[in-house]
Short mmCIF file of N, CA, C and O in Angstrom, two decimals:
data_model
loop_
_atom_site.label_atom_id
_atom_site.label_comp_id
_atom_site.label_asym_id
_atom_site.label_seq_id
_atom_site.Cartn_x
_atom_site.Cartn_y
_atom_site.Cartn_z
N ALA A 19 3.32 -21.93 -31.32
CA ALA A 19 3.03 -20.77 -30.48
C ALA A 19 1.79 -21.06 -29.64
O ALA A 19 1.11 -22.05 -29.83
N ALA A 20 1.50 -20.14 -28.74
CA ALA A 20 0.37 -20.30 -27.83
C ALA A 20 -0.68 -19.24 -28.15
O ALA A 20 -0.52 -18.07 -27.78
N PRO A 21 -1.78 -19.61 -28.84
CA PRO A 21 -2.79 -18.62 -29.22
C PRO A 21 -3.43 -17.91 -28.02
O PRO A 21 -3.82 -16.75 -28.11
N GLU A 22 -3.53 -18.61 -26.87
CA GLU A 22 -4.13 -17.94 -25.70
C GLU A 22 -3.27 -16.78 -25.22
O GLU A 22 -3.79 -15.79 -24.70
N LEU A 23 -1.95 -16.85 -25.40
CA LEU A 23 -1.08 -15.73 -25.03
C LEU A 23 -1.27 -14.56 -25.99
O LEU A 23 -1.22 -13.40 -25.57
N SER A 24 -1.49 -14.85 -27.24
CA SER A 24 -1.75 -13.79 -28.22
C SER A 24 -3.03 -13.04 -27.88
O SER A 24 -3.10 -11.82 -27.98
N LYS A 25 -4.05 -13.79 -27.45
CA LYS A 25 -5.30 -13.15 -27.05
C LYS A 25 -5.11 -12.29 -25.80
O LYS A 25 -5.68 -11.22 -25.70
N ALA A 26 -4.31 -12.76 -24.87
CA ALA A 26 -4.07 -12.00 -23.64
C ALA A 26 -3.35 -10.69 -23.94
O ALA A 26 -3.58 -9.68 -23.27
N ALA A 27 -2.50 -10.69 -24.93
CA ALA A 27 -1.75 -9.48 -25.28
C ALA A 27 -2.66 -8.36 -25.76
O ALA A 27 -2.30 -7.18 -25.68
N SER A 28 -3.84 -8.70 -26.25
CA SER A 28 -4.74 -7.67 -26.77
C SER A 28 -5.71 -7.14 -25.71
O SER A 28 -6.51 -6.26 -26.00
N LEU A 29 -5.64 -7.66 -24.49
CA LEU A 29 -6.51 -7.16 -23.43
C LEU A 29 -6.08 -5.76 -23.00
O LEU A 29 -4.89 -5.44 -22.99
N SER A 30 -7.06 -4.95 -22.67
CA SER A 30 -6.70 -3.63 -22.15
C SER A 30 -6.45 -3.76 -20.65
O SER A 30 -6.94 -4.67 -19.99
N GLY A 31 -5.69 -2.85 -20.11
CA GLY A 31 -5.39 -2.89 -18.69
C GLY A 31 -4.84 -1.56 -18.22
O GLY A 31 -4.72 -0.60 -18.99
N ILE A 32 -4.51 -1.50 -16.96
CA ILE A 32 -3.92 -0.30 -16.39
C ILE A 32 -2.66 -0.67 -15.63
O ILE A 32 -2.48 -1.82 -15.21
N ASP A 33 -1.78 0.30 -15.46
CA ASP A 33 -0.56 0.10 -14.69
C ASP A 33 -0.90 0.12 -13.20
O ASP A 33 -1.64 0.99 -12.74
N VAL A 34 -0.35 -0.84 -12.47
CA VAL A 34 -0.55 -0.90 -11.02
C VAL A 34 0.81 -1.03 -10.35
O VAL A 34 1.65 -1.81 -10.79
N VAL A 35 1.02 -0.25 -9.31
CA VAL A 35 2.22 -0.36 -8.48
C VAL A 35 1.76 -0.82 -7.11
O VAL A 35 0.91 -0.19 -6.49
N ALA A 36 2.28 -1.96 -6.65
CA ALA A 36 1.90 -2.52 -5.36
C ALA A 36 3.08 -2.46 -4.41
O ALA A 36 4.20 -2.82 -4.78
N THR A 37 2.84 -1.99 -3.19
CA THR A 37 3.90 -1.92 -2.18
C THR A 37 3.41 -2.59 -0.90
O THR A 37 2.22 -2.68 -0.63
N ARG A 38 4.36 -3.04 -0.12
CA ARG A 38 4.10 -3.53 1.23
C ARG A 38 5.08 -2.82 2.15
O ARG A 38 6.27 -2.75 1.86
N ILE A 39 4.55 -2.32 3.27
CA ILE A 39 5.38 -1.57 4.22
C ILE A 39 5.16 -2.15 5.61
O ILE A 39 4.02 -2.29 6.06
N TRP A 40 6.26 -2.49 6.29
CA TRP A 40 6.22 -2.98 7.66
C TRP A 40 6.69 -1.85 8.56
O TRP A 40 7.79 -1.32 8.39
N LEU A 41 5.85 -1.47 9.52
CA LEU A 41 6.18 -0.38 10.43
C LEU A 41 6.65 -0.92 11.78
O LEU A 41 6.34 -2.04 12.16
N ASP A 42 7.35 -0.06 12.53
CA ASP A 42 7.83 -0.45 13.85
C ASP A 42 6.88 -0.01 14.96
O ASP A 42 7.22 -0.05 16.14
N LYS A 43 5.67 0.42 14.57
CA LYS A 43 4.64 0.78 15.54
C LYS A 43 3.28 0.46 14.93
O LYS A 43 3.14 0.35 13.71
N TYR A 44 2.29 0.29 15.79
CA TYR A 44 0.93 0.09 15.32
C TYR A 44 0.26 1.44 15.13
O TYR A 44 0.40 2.33 15.97
N VAL A 45 -0.44 1.59 14.01
CA VAL A 45 -1.15 2.83 13.71
C VAL A 45 -2.65 2.51 13.67
O VAL A 45 -3.09 1.72 12.83
N PRO A 46 -3.42 3.11 14.58
CA PRO A 46 -4.86 2.86 14.55
C PRO A 46 -5.53 3.63 13.41
O PRO A 46 -5.16 4.77 13.13
N THR A 47 -6.47 3.00 12.75
CA THR A 47 -7.26 3.66 11.70
C THR A 47 -8.73 3.35 11.95
O THR A 47 -9.06 2.37 12.61
N ASP A 48 -9.60 4.19 11.41
CA ASP A 48 -11.04 3.96 11.57
C ASP A 48 -11.49 2.70 10.84
O ASP A 48 -12.37 1.98 11.30
N THR A 49 -10.89 2.45 9.69
CA THR A 49 -11.23 1.27 8.90
C THR A 49 -9.94 0.65 8.36
O THR A 49 -8.96 1.36 8.12
N PRO A 50 -9.92 -0.65 8.14
CA PRO A 50 -8.70 -1.28 7.62
C PRO A 50 -8.49 -1.09 6.11
O PRO A 50 -7.41 -1.32 5.61
N ALA A 51 -9.52 -0.64 5.40
CA ALA A 51 -9.43 -0.39 3.96
C ALA A 51 -9.66 1.09 3.70
O ALA A 51 -10.65 1.66 4.17
N ASN A 52 -8.75 1.72 2.98
CA ASN A 52 -8.78 3.18 2.80
C ASN A 52 -8.41 3.55 1.37
O ASN A 52 -7.78 2.79 0.66
N VAL A 53 -8.78 4.78 0.98
CA VAL A 53 -8.56 5.26 -0.39
C VAL A 53 -7.74 6.54 -0.37
O VAL A 53 -7.95 7.41 0.47
N PHE A 54 -6.79 6.64 -1.32
CA PHE A 54 -6.10 7.90 -1.60
C PHE A 54 -6.79 8.53 -2.80
O PHE A 54 -6.99 7.87 -3.82
N SER A 55 -7.13 9.80 -2.70
CA SER A 55 -7.77 10.48 -3.82
C SER A 55 -7.40 11.96 -3.81
O SER A 55 -7.36 12.57 -2.75
N ARG A 56 -7.14 12.49 -4.98
CA ARG A 56 -6.92 13.92 -5.17
C ARG A 56 -5.71 14.47 -4.43
O ARG A 56 -5.71 15.62 -3.99
N PHE A 57 -4.69 13.65 -4.24
CA PHE A 57 -3.43 14.14 -3.69
C PHE A 57 -2.49 14.42 -4.85
O PHE A 57 -2.36 13.61 -5.76
N GLU A 58 -1.83 15.57 -4.83
CA GLU A 58 -0.89 15.91 -5.90
C GLU A 58 0.18 14.85 -6.08
O GLU A 58 0.59 14.53 -7.18
N GLY A 59 0.64 14.30 -4.97
CA GLY A 59 1.71 13.31 -5.02
C GLY A 59 1.35 12.05 -5.76
O GLY A 59 2.23 11.27 -6.14
N LEU A 60 0.06 11.82 -5.99
CA LEU A 60 -0.36 10.63 -6.73
C LEU A 60 -0.01 10.71 -8.22
O LEU A 60 -0.02 9.70 -8.91
N ARG A 61 0.28 11.93 -8.70
CA ARG A 61 0.68 12.12 -10.11
C ARG A 61 -0.34 11.53 -11.09
O ARG A 61 0.00 10.87 -12.05
N GLY A 62 -1.64 11.73 -10.78
CA GLY A 62 -2.69 11.24 -11.67
C GLY A 62 -3.19 9.84 -11.36
O GLY A 62 -4.15 9.38 -11.96
N ALA A 63 -2.55 9.16 -10.45
CA ALA A 63 -2.96 7.80 -10.08
C ALA A 63 -4.05 7.86 -9.02
O ALA A 63 -4.26 8.89 -8.37
N GLY A 64 -4.72 6.77 -8.82
CA GLY A 64 -5.59 6.57 -7.67
C GLY A 64 -4.89 5.59 -6.76
O GLY A 64 -3.96 4.90 -7.17
N GLY A 65 -5.31 5.51 -5.53
CA GLY A 65 -4.62 4.59 -4.64
C GLY A 65 -5.49 4.06 -3.52
O GLY A 65 -6.51 4.66 -3.16
N THR A 66 -5.08 2.93 -3.00
CA THR A 66 -5.72 2.34 -1.82
C THR A 66 -4.63 1.92 -0.86
O THR A 66 -3.49 1.70 -1.24
N PHE A 67 -5.01 1.84 0.42
CA PHE A 67 -4.12 1.18 1.37
C PHE A 67 -4.94 0.37 2.35
O PHE A 67 -6.03 0.75 2.74
N PHE A 68 -4.40 -0.78 2.66
CA PHE A 68 -5.06 -1.73 3.54
C PHE A 68 -4.16 -2.01 4.73
O PHE A 68 -2.96 -2.22 4.57
N MET A 69 -4.75 -2.02 5.90
CA MET A 69 -4.03 -2.33 7.13
C MET A 69 -4.08 -3.85 7.31
O MET A 69 -5.02 -4.40 7.86
N LEU A 70 -3.06 -4.51 6.79
CA LEU A 70 -3.07 -5.97 6.79
C LEU A 70 -3.06 -6.55 8.20
O LEU A 70 -3.64 -7.61 8.44
N ASP A 71 -2.42 -5.85 9.14
CA ASP A 71 -2.41 -6.34 10.52
C ASP A 71 -3.81 -6.35 11.12
O ASP A 71 -4.12 -7.18 11.98
N GLN A 72 -4.66 -5.44 10.66
CA GLN A 72 -6.05 -5.42 11.14
C GLN A 72 -6.91 -6.46 10.41
O GLN A 72 -7.79 -7.08 11.00
N LEU A 73 -6.65 -6.63 9.13
CA LEU A 73 -7.45 -7.57 8.34
C LEU A 73 -7.07 -9.03 8.60
O LEU A 73 -7.89 -9.92 8.42
N GLN A 74 -5.82 -9.26 9.00
CA GLN A 74 -5.33 -10.63 9.20
C GLN A 74 -4.84 -10.82 10.64
O GLN A 74 -3.81 -11.43 10.87
N LYS A 75 -5.61 -10.32 11.58
CA LYS A 75 -5.21 -10.34 12.99
C LYS A 75 -4.90 -11.77 13.48
O LYS A 75 -3.96 -11.97 14.23
N ASP A 76 -5.68 -12.76 13.02
CA ASP A 76 -5.48 -14.13 13.48
C ASP A 76 -4.18 -14.76 12.97
O ASP A 76 -3.71 -15.74 13.53
N THR A 77 -3.65 -14.21 11.89
CA THR A 77 -2.41 -14.76 11.30
C THR A 77 -1.35 -13.67 11.16
O THR A 77 -0.53 -13.72 10.25
N GLU A 78 -1.37 -12.72 12.07
CA GLU A 78 -0.47 -11.57 11.98
C GLU A 78 1.00 -11.98 11.96
O GLU A 78 1.81 -11.37 11.26
N ASP A 79 1.35 -13.02 12.70
CA ASP A 79 2.76 -13.43 12.72
C ASP A 79 3.23 -13.87 11.33
O ASP A 79 4.41 -13.73 11.00
N GLU A 80 2.32 -14.37 10.50
CA GLU A 80 2.69 -14.75 9.13
C GLU A 80 3.05 -13.53 8.29
O GLU A 80 3.86 -13.62 7.37
N LEU A 81 2.45 -12.37 8.61
CA LEU A 81 2.81 -11.14 7.90
C LEU A 81 4.27 -10.77 8.16
O LEU A 81 4.89 -10.07 7.37
N TRP A 82 4.78 -11.22 9.29
CA TRP A 82 6.16 -10.92 9.70
C TRP A 82 7.08 -12.11 9.46
O TRP A 82 8.16 -12.20 10.04
N GLY A 83 6.68 -13.04 8.60
CA GLY A 83 7.53 -14.17 8.27
C GLY A 83 7.79 -15.09 9.45
O GLY A 83 8.86 -15.68 9.55
N GLY A 84 6.80 -15.20 10.36
CA GLY A 84 6.95 -16.06 11.52
C GLY A 84 7.65 -15.40 12.70
O GLY A 84 7.76 -15.99 13.76
N GLU A 85 8.14 -14.19 12.51
CA GLU A 85 8.77 -13.46 13.60
C GLU A 85 7.71 -12.76 14.45
O GLU A 85 6.55 -12.66 14.06
N THR A 86 8.11 -12.24 15.60
CA THR A 86 7.20 -11.52 16.47
C THR A 86 6.74 -10.22 15.78
O THR A 86 7.60 -9.43 15.36
N PRO A 87 5.44 -10.01 15.64
CA PRO A 87 4.95 -8.76 15.03
C PRO A 87 5.44 -7.54 15.80
O PRO A 87 5.50 -7.55 17.02
N GLN A 88 5.80 -6.51 15.03
CA GLN A 88 6.37 -5.29 15.63
C GLN A 88 5.53 -4.05 15.38
O GLN A 88 5.82 -3.00 15.93
N GLY A 89 4.54 -4.14 14.49
CA GLY A 89 3.74 -2.96 14.17
C GLY A 89 2.81 -3.24 13.02
O GLY A 89 2.61 -4.39 12.61
N SER A 90 2.26 -2.18 12.48
CA SER A 90 1.32 -2.29 11.38
C SER A 90 2.02 -2.74 10.10
O SER A 90 3.19 -2.44 9.87
N VAL A 91 1.27 -3.46 9.29
CA VAL A 91 1.74 -3.87 7.96
C VAL A 91 0.72 -3.34 6.96
O VAL A 91 -0.47 -3.57 7.10
N LEU A 92 1.22 -2.61 5.96
CA LEU A 92 0.34 -1.97 4.99
C LEU A 92 0.55 -2.52 3.59
O LEU A 92 1.68 -2.79 3.19
N ALA A 93 -0.55 -2.65 2.87
CA ALA A 93 -0.52 -2.91 1.43
C ALA A 93 -1.01 -1.63 0.78
O ALA A 93 -2.15 -1.22 1.00
N CYS A 94 -0.14 -0.98 0.03
CA CYS A 94 -0.50 0.29 -0.64
C CYS A 94 -0.38 0.07 -2.13
O CYS A 94 0.67 -0.36 -2.62
N ASP A 95 -1.44 0.37 -2.85
CA ASP A 95 -1.47 0.14 -4.29
C ASP A 95 -1.86 1.41 -5.02
O ASP A 95 -2.74 2.15 -4.57
N PHE A 96 -1.19 1.64 -6.15
CA PHE A 96 -1.48 2.78 -7.02
C PHE A 96 -2.05 2.24 -8.32
O PHE A 96 -1.46 1.36 -8.94
N TYR A 97 -3.19 2.76 -8.76
CA TYR A 97 -3.84 2.34 -9.99
C TYR A 97 -3.69 3.44 -11.03
O TYR A 97 -3.75 4.62 -10.69
N ASN A 98 -3.51 3.04 -12.29
CA ASN A 98 -3.15 3.99 -13.35
C ASN A 98 -1.86 4.66 -12.93
O ASN A 98 -1.69 5.87 -13.02
N GLY A 99 -0.95 3.83 -12.43
CA GLY A 99 0.24 4.32 -11.75
C GLY A 99 1.50 4.41 -12.59
O GLY A 99 2.60 4.27 -12.06
N GLY A 100 1.37 4.68 -13.88
CA GLY A 100 2.55 4.78 -14.74
C GLY A 100 3.56 5.80 -14.25
O GLY A 100 4.78 5.55 -14.25
N ALA A 101 3.10 6.96 -13.81
CA ALA A 101 4.02 8.00 -13.33
C ALA A 101 4.68 7.59 -12.02
O ALA A 101 5.84 7.91 -11.77
N VAL A 102 3.96 6.85 -11.18
CA VAL A 102 4.53 6.37 -9.91
C VAL A 102 5.54 5.25 -10.19
O VAL A 102 6.58 5.15 -9.53
N ALA A 103 5.26 4.42 -11.19
CA ALA A 103 6.14 3.31 -11.52
C ALA A 103 7.53 3.77 -11.94
O ALA A 103 8.51 3.03 -11.79
N CYS A 104 7.64 4.99 -12.42
CA CYS A 104 8.94 5.53 -12.84
C CYS A 104 9.80 5.97 -11.65
O CYS A 104 10.98 6.23 -11.80
N MET A 105 9.21 6.05 -10.47
CA MET A 105 9.93 6.48 -9.27
C MET A 105 10.75 5.32 -8.70
O MET A 105 10.42 4.16 -8.91
N SER A 106 11.79 5.65 -7.94
CA SER A 106 12.57 4.61 -7.27
C SER A 106 11.75 4.04 -6.11
O SER A 106 10.81 4.68 -5.62
N ASP A 107 12.12 2.86 -5.66
CA ASP A 107 11.44 2.24 -4.52
C ASP A 107 11.48 3.17 -3.31
O ASP A 107 10.49 3.36 -2.61
N GLU A 108 12.64 3.77 -3.07
CA GLU A 108 12.81 4.67 -1.92
C GLU A 108 11.89 5.88 -2.02
O GLU A 108 11.31 6.31 -1.03
N ASP A 109 11.76 6.42 -3.23
CA ASP A 109 10.90 7.59 -3.42
C ASP A 109 9.41 7.24 -3.24
O ASP A 109 8.64 8.04 -2.72
N ILE A 110 9.03 6.04 -3.66
CA ILE A 110 7.64 5.61 -3.48
C ILE A 110 7.33 5.44 -2.00
O ILE A 110 6.30 5.92 -1.50
N VAL A 111 8.23 4.80 -1.27
CA VAL A 111 8.03 4.62 0.18
C VAL A 111 8.00 5.98 0.88
O VAL A 111 7.16 6.23 1.74
N SER A 112 8.89 6.88 0.48
CA SER A 112 8.91 8.22 1.07
C SER A 112 7.61 8.97 0.78
O SER A 112 7.05 9.62 1.67
N LEU A 113 7.11 8.88 -0.44
CA LEU A 113 5.84 9.51 -0.80
C LEU A 113 4.72 9.00 0.11
O LEU A 113 3.92 9.78 0.62
N LEU A 114 4.70 7.71 0.34
CA LEU A 114 3.67 7.13 1.19
C LEU A 114 3.84 7.53 2.65
O LEU A 114 2.91 8.04 3.27
N VAL A 115 5.02 7.30 3.20
CA VAL A 115 5.24 7.48 4.64
C VAL A 115 5.29 8.95 5.05
O VAL A 115 4.80 9.32 6.11
N ASP A 116 5.87 9.80 4.20
CA ASP A 116 6.04 11.21 4.56
C ASP A 116 4.88 12.10 4.13
O ASP A 116 4.67 13.15 4.73
N GLU A 117 4.14 11.68 3.10
CA GLU A 117 3.12 12.58 2.55
C GLU A 117 1.70 11.99 2.56
O GLU A 117 0.81 12.51 3.24
N LEU A 118 1.50 10.90 1.84
CA LEU A 118 0.14 10.40 1.63
C LEU A 118 -0.49 9.81 2.88
O LEU A 118 -1.64 10.15 3.21
N LEU A 119 0.21 8.91 3.55
CA LEU A 119 -0.39 8.27 4.73
C LEU A 119 -0.69 9.27 5.84
O LEU A 119 -1.80 9.26 6.38
N PRO A 120 0.23 10.19 6.20
CA PRO A 120 -0.11 11.17 7.24
C PRO A 120 -1.25 12.11 6.84
O PRO A 120 -2.01 12.56 7.69
N ALA A 121 -1.38 12.41 5.54
CA ALA A 121 -2.47 13.27 5.10
C ALA A 121 -3.82 12.55 5.21
O ALA A 121 -4.83 13.17 5.51
N ALA A 122 -3.81 11.24 4.99
CA ALA A 122 -5.05 10.46 5.05
C ALA A 122 -5.43 10.10 6.49
O ALA A 122 -6.60 10.12 6.85
N VAL A 123 -4.43 9.78 7.30
CA VAL A 123 -4.65 9.37 8.69
C VAL A 123 -3.57 10.05 9.54
O VAL A 123 -2.41 9.64 9.52
N PRO A 124 -3.92 11.10 10.27
CA PRO A 124 -2.93 11.86 11.03
C PRO A 124 -2.08 11.03 12.00
O PRO A 124 -0.95 11.40 12.30
N GLU A 125 -2.58 9.87 12.44
CA GLU A 125 -1.81 9.02 13.35
C GLU A 125 -0.53 8.48 12.72
O GLU A 125 0.35 7.99 13.42
N PHE A 126 -0.39 8.58 11.41
CA PHE A 126 0.84 8.11 10.75
C PHE A 126 1.99 9.11 10.95
O PHE A 126 3.13 8.77 10.66
N LYS A 127 1.70 10.30 11.45
CA LYS A 127 2.77 11.31 11.64
C LYS A 127 3.71 10.88 12.73
O LYS A 127 3.41 10.23 13.66
#
């Protein structure tokens, strides 16, 4: 057996749900790193979202797999996200696109 794996099993941690969303338009934000807090839709989780197209402007085409960039690319993460993890992929994307992102940055509407 591998004793280092046994030790890793005893570490404490939290559930994290990570998403990536490619949009068909660019959305301007004040900062490329943002926080979700105190939204009912978070179901007790905390969250962050990063505008990858803004953070990786020099390599933006790589975010699109070498294709021509078409809009903003977001990394949205939920921490302590056990309740979010139970949702379907479609429901998580809908929560982000229809509720959380527009509430945090009105330009997402």
